[in-house]
Coordinates of C-alpha atoms and ligand atoms in Angstrom, one line a residue:
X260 CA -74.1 23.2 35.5
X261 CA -77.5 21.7 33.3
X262 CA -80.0 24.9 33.1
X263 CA -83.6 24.1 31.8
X264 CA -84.8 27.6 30.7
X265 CA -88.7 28.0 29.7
X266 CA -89.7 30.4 27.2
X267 CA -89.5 31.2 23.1
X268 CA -89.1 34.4 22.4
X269 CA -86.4 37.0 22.4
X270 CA -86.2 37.3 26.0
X271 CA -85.0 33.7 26.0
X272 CA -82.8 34.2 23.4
X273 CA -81.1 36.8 25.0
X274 CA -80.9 34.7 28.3
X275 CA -79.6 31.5 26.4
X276 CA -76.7 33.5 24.8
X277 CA -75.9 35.4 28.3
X278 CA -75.9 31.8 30.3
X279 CA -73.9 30.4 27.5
X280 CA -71.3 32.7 28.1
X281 CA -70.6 31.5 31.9
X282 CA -67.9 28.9 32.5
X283 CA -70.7 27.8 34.6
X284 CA -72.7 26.6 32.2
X285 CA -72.4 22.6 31.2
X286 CA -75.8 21.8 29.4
X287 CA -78.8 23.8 28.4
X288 CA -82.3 22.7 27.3
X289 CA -84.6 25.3 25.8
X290 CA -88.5 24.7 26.4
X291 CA -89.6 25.4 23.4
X292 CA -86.8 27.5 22.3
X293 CA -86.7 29.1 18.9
X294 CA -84.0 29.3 16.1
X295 CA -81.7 31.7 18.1
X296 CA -82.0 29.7 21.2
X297 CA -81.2 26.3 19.0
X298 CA -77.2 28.3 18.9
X299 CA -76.9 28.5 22.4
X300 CA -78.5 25.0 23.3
X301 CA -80.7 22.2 22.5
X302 CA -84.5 22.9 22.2
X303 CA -87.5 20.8 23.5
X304 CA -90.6 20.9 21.6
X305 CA -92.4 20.8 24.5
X306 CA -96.2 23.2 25.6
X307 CA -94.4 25.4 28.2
X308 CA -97.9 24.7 30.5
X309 CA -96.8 21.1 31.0
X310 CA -94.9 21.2 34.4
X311 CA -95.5 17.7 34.3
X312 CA -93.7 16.4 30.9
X313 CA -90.9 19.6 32.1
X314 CA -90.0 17.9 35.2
X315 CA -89.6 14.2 33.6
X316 CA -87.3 15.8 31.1
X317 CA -85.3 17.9 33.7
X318 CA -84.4 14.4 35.7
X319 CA -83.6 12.4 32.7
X320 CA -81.5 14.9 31.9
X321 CA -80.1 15.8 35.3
X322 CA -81.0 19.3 35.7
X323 CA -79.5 21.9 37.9
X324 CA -81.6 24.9 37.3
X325 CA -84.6 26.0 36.2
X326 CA -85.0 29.6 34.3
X327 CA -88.1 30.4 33.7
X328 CA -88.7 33.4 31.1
X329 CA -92.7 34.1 30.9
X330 CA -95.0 34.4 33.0
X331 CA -98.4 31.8 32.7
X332 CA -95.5 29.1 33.7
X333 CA -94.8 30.9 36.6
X334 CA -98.2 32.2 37.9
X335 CA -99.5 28.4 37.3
X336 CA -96.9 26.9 39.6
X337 CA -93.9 25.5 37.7
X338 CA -91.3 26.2 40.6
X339 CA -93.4 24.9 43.5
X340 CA -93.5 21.8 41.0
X341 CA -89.6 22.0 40.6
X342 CA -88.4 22.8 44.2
X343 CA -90.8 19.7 45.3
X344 CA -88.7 17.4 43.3
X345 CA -85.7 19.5 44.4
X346 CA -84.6 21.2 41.5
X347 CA -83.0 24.8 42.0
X348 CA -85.0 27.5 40.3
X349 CA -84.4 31.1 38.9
X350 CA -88.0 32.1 39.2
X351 CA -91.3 32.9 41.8
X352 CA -93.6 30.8 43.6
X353 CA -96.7 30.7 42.4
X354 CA -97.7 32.7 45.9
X355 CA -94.7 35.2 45.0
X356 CA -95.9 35.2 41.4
X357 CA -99.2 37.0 42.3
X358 CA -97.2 40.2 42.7
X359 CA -97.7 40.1 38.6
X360 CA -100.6 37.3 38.5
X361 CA -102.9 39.3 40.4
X362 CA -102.9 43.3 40.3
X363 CA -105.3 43.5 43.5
X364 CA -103.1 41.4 44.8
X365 CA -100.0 43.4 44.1
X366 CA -102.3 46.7 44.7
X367 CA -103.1 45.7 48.6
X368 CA -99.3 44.6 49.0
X369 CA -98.0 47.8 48.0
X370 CA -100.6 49.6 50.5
X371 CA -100.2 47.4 53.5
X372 CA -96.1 48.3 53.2
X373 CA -96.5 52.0 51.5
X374 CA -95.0 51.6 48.5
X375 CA -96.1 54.4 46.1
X376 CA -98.6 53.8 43.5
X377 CA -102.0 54.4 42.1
X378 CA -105.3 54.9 44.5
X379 CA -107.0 51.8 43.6
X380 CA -110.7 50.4 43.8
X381 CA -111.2 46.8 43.3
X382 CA -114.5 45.4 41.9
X383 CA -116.1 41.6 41.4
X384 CA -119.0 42.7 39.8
X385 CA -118.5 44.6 36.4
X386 CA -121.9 46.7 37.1
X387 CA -120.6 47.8 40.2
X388 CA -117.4 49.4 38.4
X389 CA -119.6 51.0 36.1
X390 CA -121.7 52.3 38.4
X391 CA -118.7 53.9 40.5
X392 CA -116.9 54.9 37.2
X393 CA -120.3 57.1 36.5
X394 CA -120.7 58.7 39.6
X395 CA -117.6 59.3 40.2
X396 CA -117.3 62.2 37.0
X397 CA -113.8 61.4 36.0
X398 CA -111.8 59.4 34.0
X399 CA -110.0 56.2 35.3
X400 CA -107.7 53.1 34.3
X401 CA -109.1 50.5 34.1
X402 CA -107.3 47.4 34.6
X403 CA -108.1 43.4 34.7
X404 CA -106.6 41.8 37.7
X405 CA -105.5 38.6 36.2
X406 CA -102.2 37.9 33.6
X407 CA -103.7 39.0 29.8
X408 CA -100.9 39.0 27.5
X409 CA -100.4 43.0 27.7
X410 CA -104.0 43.6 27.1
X411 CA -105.4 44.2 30.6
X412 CA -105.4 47.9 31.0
X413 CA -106.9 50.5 29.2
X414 CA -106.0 54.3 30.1
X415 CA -109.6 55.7 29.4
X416 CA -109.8 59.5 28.5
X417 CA -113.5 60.5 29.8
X418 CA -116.2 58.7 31.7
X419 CA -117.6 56.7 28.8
X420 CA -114.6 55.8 28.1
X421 CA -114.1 54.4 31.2
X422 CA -117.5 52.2 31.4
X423 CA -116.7 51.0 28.2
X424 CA -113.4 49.6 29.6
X425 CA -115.3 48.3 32.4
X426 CA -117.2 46.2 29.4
X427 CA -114.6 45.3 27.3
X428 CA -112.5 43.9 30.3
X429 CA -114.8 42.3 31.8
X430 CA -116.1 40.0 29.1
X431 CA -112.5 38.3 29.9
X432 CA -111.0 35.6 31.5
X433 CA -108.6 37.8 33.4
X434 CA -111.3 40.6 33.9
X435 CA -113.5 38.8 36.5
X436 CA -111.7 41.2 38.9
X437 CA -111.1 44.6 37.7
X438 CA -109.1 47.3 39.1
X439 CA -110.1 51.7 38.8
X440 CA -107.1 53.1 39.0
X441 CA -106.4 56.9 39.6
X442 CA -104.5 58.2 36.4
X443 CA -100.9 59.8 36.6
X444 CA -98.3 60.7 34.2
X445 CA -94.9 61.2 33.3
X446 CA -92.4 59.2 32.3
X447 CA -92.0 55.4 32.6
X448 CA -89.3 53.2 33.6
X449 CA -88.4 49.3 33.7
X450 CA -86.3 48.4 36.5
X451 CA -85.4 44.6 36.8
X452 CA -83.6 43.7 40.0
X453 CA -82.3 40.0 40.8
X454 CA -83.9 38.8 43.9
X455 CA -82.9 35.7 46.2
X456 CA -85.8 36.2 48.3
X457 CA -84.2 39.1 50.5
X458 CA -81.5 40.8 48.9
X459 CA -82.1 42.9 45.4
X460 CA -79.5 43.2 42.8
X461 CA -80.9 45.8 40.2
X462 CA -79.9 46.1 36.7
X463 CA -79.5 49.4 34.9
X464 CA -82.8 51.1 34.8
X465 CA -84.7 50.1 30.8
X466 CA -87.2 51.7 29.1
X467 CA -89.7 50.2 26.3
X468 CA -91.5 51.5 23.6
X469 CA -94.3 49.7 23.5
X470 CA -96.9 51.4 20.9
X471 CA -96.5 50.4 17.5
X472 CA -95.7 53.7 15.5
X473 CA -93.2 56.6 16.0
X474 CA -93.8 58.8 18.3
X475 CA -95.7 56.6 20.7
X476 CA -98.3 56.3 18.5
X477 CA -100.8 53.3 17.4
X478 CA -101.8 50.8 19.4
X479 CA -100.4 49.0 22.0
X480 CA -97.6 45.7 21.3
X481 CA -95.4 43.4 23.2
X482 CA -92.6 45.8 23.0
X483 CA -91.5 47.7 19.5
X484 CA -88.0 48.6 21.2
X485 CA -86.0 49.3 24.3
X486 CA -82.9 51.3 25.7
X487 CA -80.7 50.8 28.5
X488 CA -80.0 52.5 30.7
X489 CA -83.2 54.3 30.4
X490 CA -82.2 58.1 29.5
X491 CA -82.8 60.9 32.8
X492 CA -83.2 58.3 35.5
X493 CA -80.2 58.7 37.5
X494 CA -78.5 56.9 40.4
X495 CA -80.2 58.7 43.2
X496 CA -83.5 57.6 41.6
X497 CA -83.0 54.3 40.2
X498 CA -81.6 53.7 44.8
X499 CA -84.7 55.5 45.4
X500 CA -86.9 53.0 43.2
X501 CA -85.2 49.7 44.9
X502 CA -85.6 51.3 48.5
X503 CA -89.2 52.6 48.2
X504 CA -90.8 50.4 45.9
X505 CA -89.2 47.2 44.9
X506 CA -87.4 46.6 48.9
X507 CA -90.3 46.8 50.7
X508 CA -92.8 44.3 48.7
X509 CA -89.6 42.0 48.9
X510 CA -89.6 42.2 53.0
X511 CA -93.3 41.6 53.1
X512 CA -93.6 38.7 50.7
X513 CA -90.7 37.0 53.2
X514 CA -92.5 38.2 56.1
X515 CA -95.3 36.5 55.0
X516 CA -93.5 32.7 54.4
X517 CA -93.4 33.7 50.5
X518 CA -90.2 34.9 49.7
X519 CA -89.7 36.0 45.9
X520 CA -87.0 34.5 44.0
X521 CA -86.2 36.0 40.5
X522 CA -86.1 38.8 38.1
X523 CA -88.6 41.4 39.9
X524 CA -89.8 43.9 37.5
X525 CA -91.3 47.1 38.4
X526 CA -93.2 49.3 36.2
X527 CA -92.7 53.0 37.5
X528 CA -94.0 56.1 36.4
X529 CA -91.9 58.8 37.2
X530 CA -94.3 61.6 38.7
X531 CA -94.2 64.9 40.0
X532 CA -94.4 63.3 43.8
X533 CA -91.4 60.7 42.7
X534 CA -91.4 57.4 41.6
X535 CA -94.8 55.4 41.8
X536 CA -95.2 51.9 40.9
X537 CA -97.5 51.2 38.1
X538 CA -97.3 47.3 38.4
X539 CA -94.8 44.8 38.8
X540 CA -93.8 41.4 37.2
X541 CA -92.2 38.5 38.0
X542 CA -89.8 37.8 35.3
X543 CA -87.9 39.6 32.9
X544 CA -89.2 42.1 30.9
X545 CA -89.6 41.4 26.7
X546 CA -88.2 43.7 25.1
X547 CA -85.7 45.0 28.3
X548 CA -84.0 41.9 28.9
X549 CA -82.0 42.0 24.8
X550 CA -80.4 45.7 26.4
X551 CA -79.8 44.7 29.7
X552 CA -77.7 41.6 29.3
X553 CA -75.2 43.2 26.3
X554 CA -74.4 45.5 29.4
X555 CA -74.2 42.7 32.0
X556 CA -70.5 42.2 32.6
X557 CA -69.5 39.3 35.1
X558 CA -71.1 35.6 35.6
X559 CA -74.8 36.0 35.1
X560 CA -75.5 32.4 35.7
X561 CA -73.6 32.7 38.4
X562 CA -76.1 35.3 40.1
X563 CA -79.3 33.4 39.0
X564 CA -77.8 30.3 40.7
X565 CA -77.0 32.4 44.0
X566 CA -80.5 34.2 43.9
X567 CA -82.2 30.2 43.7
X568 CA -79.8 29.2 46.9
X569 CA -80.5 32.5 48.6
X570 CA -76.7 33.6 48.8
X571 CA -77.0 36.8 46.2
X572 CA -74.6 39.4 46.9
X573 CA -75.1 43.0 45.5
X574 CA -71.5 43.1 44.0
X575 CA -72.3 39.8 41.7
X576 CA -72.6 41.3 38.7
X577 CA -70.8 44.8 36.8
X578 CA -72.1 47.3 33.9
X579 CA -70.3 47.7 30.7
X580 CA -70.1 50.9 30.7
X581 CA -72.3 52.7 27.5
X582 CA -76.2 52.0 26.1
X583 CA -78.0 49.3 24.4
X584 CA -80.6 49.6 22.0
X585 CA -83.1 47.1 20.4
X586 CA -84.6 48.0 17.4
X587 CA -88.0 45.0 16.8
X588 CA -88.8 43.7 14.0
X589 CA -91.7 42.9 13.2
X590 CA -94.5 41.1 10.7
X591 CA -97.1 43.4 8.7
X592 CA -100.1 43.7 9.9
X593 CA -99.0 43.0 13.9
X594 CA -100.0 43.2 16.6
X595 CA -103.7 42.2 15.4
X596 CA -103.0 39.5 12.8
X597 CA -99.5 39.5 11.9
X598 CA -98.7 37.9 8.4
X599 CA -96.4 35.0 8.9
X600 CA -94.4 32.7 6.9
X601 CA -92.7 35.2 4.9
X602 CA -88.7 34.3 3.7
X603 CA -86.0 36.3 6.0
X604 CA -82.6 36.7 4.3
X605 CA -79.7 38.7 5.5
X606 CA -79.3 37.5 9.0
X607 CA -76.6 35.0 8.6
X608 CA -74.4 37.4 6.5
X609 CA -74.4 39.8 9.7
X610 CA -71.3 39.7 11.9
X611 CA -72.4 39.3 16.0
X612 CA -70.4 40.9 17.6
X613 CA -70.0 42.4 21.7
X614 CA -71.9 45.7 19.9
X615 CA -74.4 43.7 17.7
X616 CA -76.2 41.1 18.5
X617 CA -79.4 39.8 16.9
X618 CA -82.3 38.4 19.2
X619 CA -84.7 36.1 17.5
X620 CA -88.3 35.7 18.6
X621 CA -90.5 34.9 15.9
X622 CA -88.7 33.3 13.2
X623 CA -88.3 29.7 11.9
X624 CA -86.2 27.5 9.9
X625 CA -88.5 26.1 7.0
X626 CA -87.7 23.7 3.3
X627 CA -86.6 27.2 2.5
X628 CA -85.0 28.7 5.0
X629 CA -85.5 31.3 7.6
X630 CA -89.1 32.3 7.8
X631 CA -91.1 34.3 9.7
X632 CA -93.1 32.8 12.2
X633 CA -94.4 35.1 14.8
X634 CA -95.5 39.1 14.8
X635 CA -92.1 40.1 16.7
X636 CA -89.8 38.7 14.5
X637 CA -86.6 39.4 16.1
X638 CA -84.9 42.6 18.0
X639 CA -81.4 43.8 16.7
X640 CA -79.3 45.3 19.3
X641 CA -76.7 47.8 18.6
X642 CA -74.4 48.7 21.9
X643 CA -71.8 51.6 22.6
X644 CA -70.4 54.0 24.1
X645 CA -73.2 56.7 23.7
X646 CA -77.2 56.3 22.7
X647 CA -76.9 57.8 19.4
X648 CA -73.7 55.3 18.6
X649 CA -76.0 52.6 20.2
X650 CA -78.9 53.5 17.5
X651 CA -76.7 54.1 14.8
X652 CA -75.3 50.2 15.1
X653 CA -78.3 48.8 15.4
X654 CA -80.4 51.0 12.4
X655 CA -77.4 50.2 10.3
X656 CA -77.8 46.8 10.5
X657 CA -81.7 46.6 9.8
X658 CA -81.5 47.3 6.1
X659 CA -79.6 44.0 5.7
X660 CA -82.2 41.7 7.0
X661 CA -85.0 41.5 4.2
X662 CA -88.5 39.8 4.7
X663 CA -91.5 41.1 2.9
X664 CA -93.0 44.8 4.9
X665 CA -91.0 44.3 7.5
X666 CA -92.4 46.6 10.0
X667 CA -89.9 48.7 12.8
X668 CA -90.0 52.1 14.4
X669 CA -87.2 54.5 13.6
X670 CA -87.2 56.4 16.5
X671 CA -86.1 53.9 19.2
X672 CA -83.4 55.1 21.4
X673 CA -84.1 58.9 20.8
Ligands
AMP216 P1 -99.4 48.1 33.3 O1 -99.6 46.8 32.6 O2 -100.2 48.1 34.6 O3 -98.0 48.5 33.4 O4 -100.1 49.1 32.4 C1 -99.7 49.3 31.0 C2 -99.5 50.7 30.7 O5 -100.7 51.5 31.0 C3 -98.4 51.4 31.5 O6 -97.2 51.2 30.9 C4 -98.8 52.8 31.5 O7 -98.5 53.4 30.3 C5 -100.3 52.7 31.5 N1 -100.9 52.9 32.9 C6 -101.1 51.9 33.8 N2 -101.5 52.3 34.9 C7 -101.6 53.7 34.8 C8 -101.9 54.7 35.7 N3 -102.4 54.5 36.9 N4 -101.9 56.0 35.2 C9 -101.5 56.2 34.0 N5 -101.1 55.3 33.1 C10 -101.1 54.0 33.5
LIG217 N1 -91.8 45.1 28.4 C1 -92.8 44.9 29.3 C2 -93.0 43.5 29.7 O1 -92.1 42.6 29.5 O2 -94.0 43.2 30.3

């Protein structure tokens, strides 16, 4: 089979080394790719947004499938473009995409079928949300309905706070719509299920650390770490999850002529009342994706190609059994301007293996070798048997990779 996957980061590379593992798997172009990808397959420098110049290449080339890793590709149409010319895809609609492109969108969805999640208000007009935010006395989230590269909600402690979210959010692009959301708490969850449009297959249940500092401190990033399967979320609630909040939005997007096919993600928050849904993507999740497929056992690209021709079954894939942990690397000074361009060493000396894998996201191969070339610079994966073994690998390996105030936290996993 010839797979096109779309995406740079180390989501992709992750997915590149999994499909490269299936007997499946004949040829595989990576849009844009980055240096790990370039092991696993050939890159296309290519802009991701250009559906256009991504189709020409996938019929000169003769492709089978499309994988698409990130989102804006998705929400702006890239498999309605595919599927026209009748090229199989691993990925939403941009109608089925809305479940992550537009959080009203997802927010009336969930209530129309009862799927648990937030009270909601929904606002057009930024001095409307200020003035309910006021006189309503209490705190709220404040979310921007549109995609916004993880920057779209802010959890605001007091009313101020609150209006000045409203502000913030709504000076842009994605805030022209905003969402107040009723706070809860506990703890979170990932769970990413396969989806051919009716039938779910979930992976184990991920969590991410996505402040920058230990202990959950500092601001927020793309992801500092991640663990799988998520620590005190067992079987009962991960079937509770699928059942309650991932089956029924499923139903109702085929109900409604708009099936969704691909990696459905939902955010949950684990509550005193039980699992409630906190948002949902369409795609893989960044960093989830670099623990969930070291555990994947079975043909992975055989179950994306089943989900695009609607034939999944829930027995596709197994679980090694054991934890993954990814430990990110990243470049001083991220998430708010990373310093780039700094020599790596150490990487190549490191022996891969089935319980260490390196992910690369933002790293390049310059006149001097490997650089860094993006705030997460890569993820290092340890796997085994137990979550302090899992840790151990992947800490262990850090100190060999050197660039200059290399930045990680040390208490992913824990
Ligand atoms: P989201 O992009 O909607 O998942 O929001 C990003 C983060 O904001 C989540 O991972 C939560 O930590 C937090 N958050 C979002 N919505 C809520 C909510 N209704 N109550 C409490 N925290 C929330
Ligand atoms: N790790 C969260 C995400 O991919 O959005």
């Amino acid at each position: 089979m010839r797979v096109l996957l779309v995406g740079g980061g180390g989501r992709e590379h992750a997915l590149a080394w999994k499909m490269a593992r299936s007997p499946l798997l004949e040829r595989l172009l990576i849009v844009p790719g980055n240096t790990g990808t370039a092991r696993h397959g050939q890159n296309v420098p290519l802009p991701v947004q250009n559906a256009e110049s991504l189709l020409r290449v996938a019929q000169q080339e003769r492709i089978d499938l499309l994988v698409v890793g990130p989102d804006n590709p998705l929400a702006d149409g890239i498999v309605d473009h595919f599927q026209a010319a009748g090229i199989a895809a691993f990925g939403p609609t941009a109608a089925a995409a809305q479940i992550e492109s537009s959080k009203s969108f997802a927010k009336q969805l969930m209530q129309a079928v009862g799927v648990p999640t937030a009270e909601a208000h929904v606002f057009d007009d930024a001095e409307q949300a200020a003035g309910f935010a006021s006189s309503s006395g209490r705190p709220w989230v404040v979310k921007a309905d549109g995609l916004a590269l993880g920057k779209g909600v802010v959890v605001a402690d007091d009313v101020a706070g609150t209006v000045a979210a409203v502000k913030k959010l709504a000076a842009t692009p994605a805030g022209k719509r905003l969402l107040l959301e009723e706070r809860m708490s506990g703890p979170e969850v990932s769970v990413i299920a396969l989806c051919d449009g009716k039938t779910l297959l979930p992976l184990p249940p991920a969590r991410d650390y996505k402040r920058l500092l230990d202990g959950n401190q500092g601001p927020n990033t793309g992801g500092m770490g991640a663990i799988a399967p998520a620590p005190g979320v067992d079987e009962a609630t991960l079937q509770t999850i699928v059942s309650r909040c991932m089956q029924p939005v499923v139903d109702a997007l085929a109900a409604r002529g708009t099936p969704f096919v691909g990696a459905l993600f939902a955010g949950i928050m684990l509550t005193s009342d039980g699992p409630r849904v906190l948002e949902f993507n369409a795609r893989f999740g960044d960093p989830e994706t670099q623990v969930l497929l070291p555990l994947v056992e079975g043909d992975f690209l055989a179950a994306l190609l089943a989900c695009a021709e609607g034939r999944l079954q829930p027995t596709m894939l197994r679980w090694r059994k054991g934890t993954a942990v990814c430990v990110v690397l990243a470049a001083p000074g991220y998430p708010d301007s990373a310093r780039l361009n700094a020599p790596i060493s150490g990487v190549e000396a490191l022996e891969e293996n089935d319980n260490l894998m390196i992910f690369h996201a933002g790293t390049a191969i310059t006149d001097v070798g490997m650089a860094t070339a993006g705030g997460r610079v890569m993820g290092v994966v340890g796997v085994a048997g137990s979550a302090p073994t899992a840790r151990q690998r992947a800490y262990d390996a850090i100190p060999q990779i050197r660039f200059e105030d290399k930045h990680f936290r040390t208490d992913i996993g824990t």
